[in-house]
Amino acid sequence: MSLILKISLASHVILGIIAIIFFYAVWLNLFKQKLNLKLLKFSSLTGLIAFLLSWLTGGYYYVVYYGNAVRPGIKGGQFPWAHTIVMEAKEHIFLFLPFLAAISFIVLWFFGQTIATDAKLKKGLLFINAVIAVIGTAIALSGIIISGAIRQ
Amino acid sequence: MQILLTAGHIIGTVLGVGGATFAEIFYLKSSRDGVIDPTESGFLKTTYFIMRTGMIFLLISGFGYLIWYRFTGQEALMYNPRFWAKLTIILIILANAILLQAKKISLNIGSAISLTSWYGALILGSWRTLETGYLQILIFYITAVFAVYFALKIIKNKIRIK
């Protein structure tokens, strides 16, 4: 694996984890009685950027390397389901994340002032951030399952 | 690189386990009179912040380790039951923090889960020769959560100001 591919894979993983951490922070902080809007805005922006960069770096690694060099090894190995089920699910479900993250970002940045008074909006935002954190975590665990199936 | 990852993981563990321990001590001390005043609440908030900082260190360095395994041909380690048990416990810590913040569980249950989980993750991380299945580890962990919950309840009753 070339250096650029190693950097792509490492960036994909770490940026994905950073994004999950920031959206988990948004979810957690939305439960507080006194909302810290500055922190919520900063977390959603950082999380969104991290998800987008993770998407790009992961996409580059997948197109340039995974499809030709890794996938055949997994499919022909001891754990073929790591690709046929887990990777197939991961690469489709992952697509939701940047869009959900963008919704959370837009609501916080453009309607942030009304969250404290609008219970319905706050409930919706809580739900979206919970979905982002849960799907993000599932995607991260899928990544471990897929990587673990690669045996040299 | 490995030194950096190890240092990050140790710092995360120290902050997390230390934070969980002091959060419990402060909670027990401050609830002696049945009321948590603003100063005591401030101490508790600080320890929760330290625990969360520890968790961030742990997560980043933990996934750093996984990348390291991938680059050095040690991918088989990712299917280790001890590793998955540790991951499950970390997920429980994260879910517990959400449930506590949302006031869906009592502080007594939440603190027992937090304390046991942090020590559980520490033990699983350091006990590298442990050869046990995933379910056995989790059954032991659940038993430990109940034991810690009842032990803390006894301590709380003993130190309560009457």
Coordinates of C-alpha atoms in Angstrom, one line a residue:
Chain A
M1 CA 0.0 0.0 0.0
S2 CA 1.4 3.4 -1.0
L3 CA 1.9 6.3 1.4
I4 CA -1.0 8.3 -0.1
L5 CA -3.3 5.3 0.4
K6 CA -2.2 4.8 4.0
I7 CA -2.8 8.5 4.6
S8 CA -6.3 8.2 3.0
L9 CA -7.3 5.2 5.1
A10 CA -6.0 6.7 8.3
S11 CA -7.7 10.1 7.6
H12 CA -10.9 8.3 6.7
V13 CA -10.9 6.5 10.1
I14 CA -9.8 9.3 12.3
L15 CA -12.0 12.0 10.6
G16 CA -15.0 9.7 10.9
I17 CA -14.3 9.2 14.6
I18 CA -13.9 12.9 15.2
A19 CA -17.2 13.6 13.4
I20 CA -19.0 11.0 15.6
I21 CA -17.5 12.5 18.7
F22 CA -18.7 16.0 17.8
F23 CA -22.2 14.9 16.9
Y24 CA -22.3 12.8 20.1
A25 CA -21.3 16.1 21.9
V26 CA -24.2 17.9 20.2
W27 CA -26.7 15.1 21.2
L28 CA -25.4 15.2 24.8
N29 CA -25.4 19.0 25.1
L30 CA -28.9 19.3 23.7
F31 CA -30.2 17.6 26.9
K32 CA -28.9 20.4 29.0
Q33 CA -31.4 22.9 30.4
K34 CA -29.2 25.9 29.6
L35 CA -28.0 25.4 26.0
N36 CA -24.6 26.5 25.0
L37 CA -25.4 27.5 21.4
K38 CA -21.8 28.5 20.6
L39 CA -20.6 25.0 21.5
L40 CA -23.5 23.3 19.6
K41 CA -22.7 25.4 16.5
F42 CA -19.0 24.7 16.6
S43 CA -19.5 21.0 17.2
S44 CA -22.0 20.6 14.3
L45 CA -19.7 22.6 11.9
T46 CA -16.6 20.6 12.9
G47 CA -18.6 17.3 12.7
L48 CA -20.0 18.1 9.3
I49 CA -16.5 19.1 7.8
A50 CA -15.0 15.9 9.4
F51 CA -17.8 13.7 7.8
L52 CA -17.3 15.3 4.4
L53 CA -13.5 14.8 4.5
S54 CA -13.9 11.3 5.8
W55 CA -16.3 10.6 2.9
L56 CA -13.8 11.9 0.3
T57 CA -10.7 10.1 1.7
G58 CA -12.6 6.9 2.2
G59 CA -14.0 7.2 -1.3
Y60 CA -10.5 7.7 -2.8
Y61 CA -9.2 4.6 -0.9
Y62 CA -12.2 2.5 -1.9
V63 CA -12.0 3.4 -5.7
V64 CA -8.2 3.3 -6.0
Y65 CA -7.3 0.4 -3.7
Y66 CA -10.0 -1.5 -1.9
G67 CA -11.9 -2.7 -4.9
N68 CA -8.9 -4.3 -6.6
A69 CA -6.6 -5.2 -3.8
V70 CA -8.6 -5.9 -0.7
R71 CA -12.1 -7.0 -1.8
P72 CA -11.0 -10.2 -3.6
G73 CA -8.9 -11.2 -0.6
I74 CA -11.9 -10.8 1.8
K75 CA -14.4 -12.5 -0.5
G76 CA -12.0 -15.5 -1.0
G77 CA -11.0 -15.6 2.6
Q78 CA -12.4 -17.0 5.9
F79 CA -14.9 -14.2 6.4
P80 CA -16.5 -13.3 3.0
W81 CA -19.6 -11.9 4.7
A82 CA -17.4 -9.1 5.9
H83 CA -17.6 -7.7 2.4
T84 CA -20.9 -9.1 1.0
I85 CA -23.0 -8.1 4.0
V86 CA -21.1 -5.6 6.2
M87 CA -19.2 -3.5 3.5
E88 CA -22.2 -3.5 1.2
A89 CA -24.4 -2.2 4.1
K90 CA -21.7 0.3 5.2
E91 CA -21.1 1.9 1.9
H92 CA -24.9 2.6 1.4
I93 CA -25.8 3.6 5.0
F94 CA -22.8 5.8 5.2
L95 CA -24.4 8.1 2.5
F96 CA -27.0 9.2 5.0
L97 CA -24.5 10.7 7.4
P98 CA -23.2 13.9 5.6
F99 CA -26.8 14.8 4.7
L100 CA -28.1 14.3 8.3
A101 CA -25.1 16.2 9.6
A102 CA -25.9 19.0 7.2
I103 CA -29.5 19.2 8.5
S104 CA -28.2 19.4 12.1
F105 CA -25.7 22.1 11.1
I106 CA -28.4 24.2 9.2
V107 CA -30.9 24.0 12.1
L108 CA -28.2 25.0 14.7
W109 CA -26.7 27.8 12.6
F110 CA -29.9 29.3 11.2
F111 CA -32.6 28.5 13.7
G112 CA -30.4 28.0 16.8
Q113 CA -32.0 30.9 18.8
T114 CA -35.4 29.2 18.7
I115 CA -34.3 25.8 19.9
A116 CA -34.7 26.7 23.6
T117 CA -38.3 27.9 23.1
D118 CA -39.5 25.5 20.4
A119 CA -39.9 22.1 22.0
K120 CA -40.8 20.4 18.8
L121 CA -37.7 21.7 17.0
K122 CA -35.5 20.6 19.9
K123 CA -37.1 17.1 19.9
G124 CA -36.5 16.8 16.2
L125 CA -32.9 18.0 16.5
L126 CA -32.3 15.5 19.3
F127 CA -33.6 12.7 17.2
I128 CA -31.4 13.6 14.2
N129 CA -28.3 13.9 16.3
A130 CA -29.1 10.6 18.0
V131 CA -29.5 8.9 14.6
I132 CA -26.1 10.5 13.4
A133 CA -24.3 9.2 16.5
V134 CA -25.9 5.7 16.4
I135 CA -25.4 5.2 12.6
G136 CA -21.9 6.7 12.9
T137 CA -21.0 4.2 15.6
A138 CA -22.4 1.3 13.6
I139 CA -20.4 2.4 10.6
A140 CA -17.2 2.6 12.7
L141 CA -17.8 -0.9 14.1
S142 CA -18.4 -2.1 10.5
G143 CA -15.1 -0.7 9.5
I144 CA -13.4 -2.8 12.3
I145 CA -15.2 -6.0 11.1
I146 CA -14.1 -5.4 7.5
S147 CA -10.5 -4.6 8.4
G148 CA -10.4 -7.6 10.7
A149 CA -11.4 -9.9 7.8
I150 CA -8.3 -9.0 5.9
R151 CA -5.7 -11.7 6.5
Q152 CA -2.3 -11.5 4.9
Chain B
M1 CA 4.0 6.3 16.2
Q2 CA 3.4 3.4 18.5
I3 CA 4.8 5.4 21.5
L4 CA 2.4 8.2 20.6
L5 CA -0.5 5.8 20.5
T6 CA 0.4 4.2 23.8
A7 CA 0.9 7.6 25.5
G8 CA -2.5 8.7 24.2
H9 CA -4.2 5.5 25.4
I10 CA -2.6 5.7 28.8
I11 CA -3.5 9.4 29.2
G12 CA -7.1 8.6 28.2
T13 CA -7.3 5.7 30.7
V14 CA -5.8 7.7 33.5
L15 CA -8.2 10.6 33.0
G16 CA -11.2 8.3 32.5
V17 CA -10.6 5.9 35.4
G18 CA -9.3 8.7 37.6
G19 CA -12.3 10.9 36.7
A20 CA -14.8 8.1 37.3
T21 CA -13.2 7.3 40.7
F22 CA -13.3 11.0 41.8
A23 CA -16.8 11.5 40.4
E24 CA -17.9 8.7 42.7
I25 CA -16.0 10.0 45.7
F26 CA -17.4 13.5 45.2
Y27 CA -20.9 12.2 44.6
L28 CA -20.8 10.1 47.8
K29 CA -19.4 13.0 49.8
S30 CA -21.8 15.6 48.5
S31 CA -24.9 13.4 48.9
R32 CA -24.2 12.7 52.6
D33 CA -26.7 15.4 53.6
G34 CA -29.1 14.5 50.8
V35 CA -28.4 17.8 48.9
I36 CA -25.8 18.6 46.2
D37 CA -25.0 22.3 46.6
P38 CA -23.6 24.5 43.7
T39 CA -20.0 24.1 44.8
E40 CA -20.3 20.3 45.0
S41 CA -22.1 20.3 41.6
G42 CA -19.2 22.3 40.2
F43 CA -16.7 19.7 41.4
L44 CA -18.9 16.9 39.8
K45 CA -19.1 18.8 36.5
T46 CA -15.3 19.2 36.4
T47 CA -14.8 15.4 36.9
Y48 CA -17.4 14.6 34.2
F49 CA -15.5 17.0 31.9
I50 CA -12.2 15.1 32.7
M51 CA -13.8 11.8 32.1
R52 CA -15.1 12.9 28.7
T53 CA -11.7 14.3 27.8
G54 CA -10.2 10.9 28.7
M55 CA -12.8 9.2 26.5
I56 CA -11.8 11.3 23.5
F57 CA -8.1 10.4 24.0
L58 CA -9.1 6.7 24.3
L59 CA -11.2 6.7 21.2
I60 CA -8.7 8.5 18.9
S61 CA -5.7 6.5 20.2
G62 CA -7.8 3.3 20.1
F63 CA -8.7 3.7 16.5
G64 CA -5.1 4.7 15.9
Y65 CA -4.1 1.3 17.2
L66 CA -6.5 -0.3 14.8
I67 CA -5.0 1.6 11.8
W68 CA -1.6 0.5 13.1
Y69 CA -2.7 -3.2 13.2
R70 CA -4.0 -2.8 9.6
F71 CA -0.7 -1.4 8.3
T72 CA 1.4 -4.0 10.1
G73 CA -0.6 -7.1 9.1
Q74 CA -2.0 -7.7 12.6
E75 CA -5.7 -7.5 11.4
A76 CA -6.5 -10.8 13.3
L77 CA -6.3 -8.8 16.6
M78 CA -9.5 -7.0 15.5
Y79 CA -11.5 -10.3 15.9
N80 CA -10.3 -10.9 19.5
P81 CA -13.3 -11.4 21.9
R82 CA -11.5 -9.4 24.7
F83 CA -11.2 -6.4 22.3
W84 CA -15.0 -6.6 21.4
A85 CA -15.9 -6.9 25.0
K86 CA -13.9 -3.7 25.7
L87 CA -15.6 -2.0 22.8
T88 CA -19.0 -3.0 24.1
I89 CA -18.1 -1.6 27.6
I90 CA -17.0 1.7 26.0
L91 CA -20.3 1.9 24.1
I92 CA -22.1 1.3 27.4
I93 CA -20.2 4.2 29.0
L94 CA -21.3 6.4 26.1
A95 CA -24.9 5.3 26.3
N96 CA -24.9 5.7 30.1
A97 CA -23.7 9.3 29.8
I98 CA -26.6 10.1 27.4
L99 CA -29.1 8.3 29.7
L100 CA -27.8 10.3 32.7
Q101 CA -27.9 13.6 30.9
A102 CA -31.5 12.9 29.6
K103 CA -32.4 11.9 33.2
K104 CA -33.7 8.5 32.1
I105 CA -31.8 6.6 34.8
S106 CA -31.0 7.5 38.4
L107 CA -27.5 8.9 39.4
N108 CA -27.1 5.8 41.7
I109 CA -27.4 3.3 38.8
G110 CA -25.5 5.6 36.3
S111 CA -22.6 6.0 38.6
A112 CA -22.3 2.2 39.3
I113 CA -22.4 1.6 35.6
S114 CA -19.8 4.3 34.9
L115 CA -17.4 3.2 37.7
T116 CA -17.6 -0.5 36.8
S117 CA -17.3 0.2 33.1
W118 CA -14.2 2.3 33.3
Y119 CA -12.4 -0.2 35.6
G120 CA -13.7 -3.0 33.3
A121 CA -12.2 -1.3 30.2
L122 CA -8.9 -0.8 32.1
I123 CA -8.7 -4.4 33.2
L124 CA -9.6 -5.8 29.7
G125 CA -7.0 -3.4 28.1
S126 CA -4.2 -4.4 30.4
W127 CA -5.0 -8.2 30.9
R128 CA -3.5 -9.2 27.5
T129 CA -3.2 -12.9 28.3
L130 CA -6.9 -13.3 29.1
E131 CA -8.3 -16.1 27.0
T132 CA -12.1 -16.0 27.6
G133 CA -15.1 -15.7 25.4
Y134 CA -17.1 -12.5 24.7
L135 CA -20.2 -13.7 26.6
Q136 CA -18.3 -14.8 29.7
I137 CA -16.6 -11.4 30.0
L138 CA -20.0 -9.6 29.6
I139 CA -21.7 -11.9 32.2
F140 CA -18.9 -11.2 34.6
Y141 CA -19.2 -7.4 33.8
I142 CA -23.0 -7.3 34.4
T143 CA -22.5 -9.2 37.7
A144 CA -19.8 -6.6 38.7
V145 CA -22.2 -3.7 37.9
F146 CA -24.8 -5.1 40.3
A147 CA -22.1 -5.8 43.0
V148 CA -20.8 -2.2 42.7
Y149 CA -24.3 -0.8 42.8
F150 CA -25.1 -2.6 46.0
A151 CA -21.7 -1.8 47.5
L152 CA -22.1 1.9 46.8
K153 CA -25.6 1.8 48.2
I154 CA -24.3 0.3 51.5
I155 CA -21.5 2.9 51.6
K156 CA -24.0 5.7 51.0
N157 CA -26.2 4.6 53.8
K158 CA -23.3 4.2 56.2
I159 CA -21.9 7.7 55.6
R160 CA -25.3 9.5 55.5
I161 CA -25.6 12.3 58.1
K162 CA -28.6 11.5 60.3

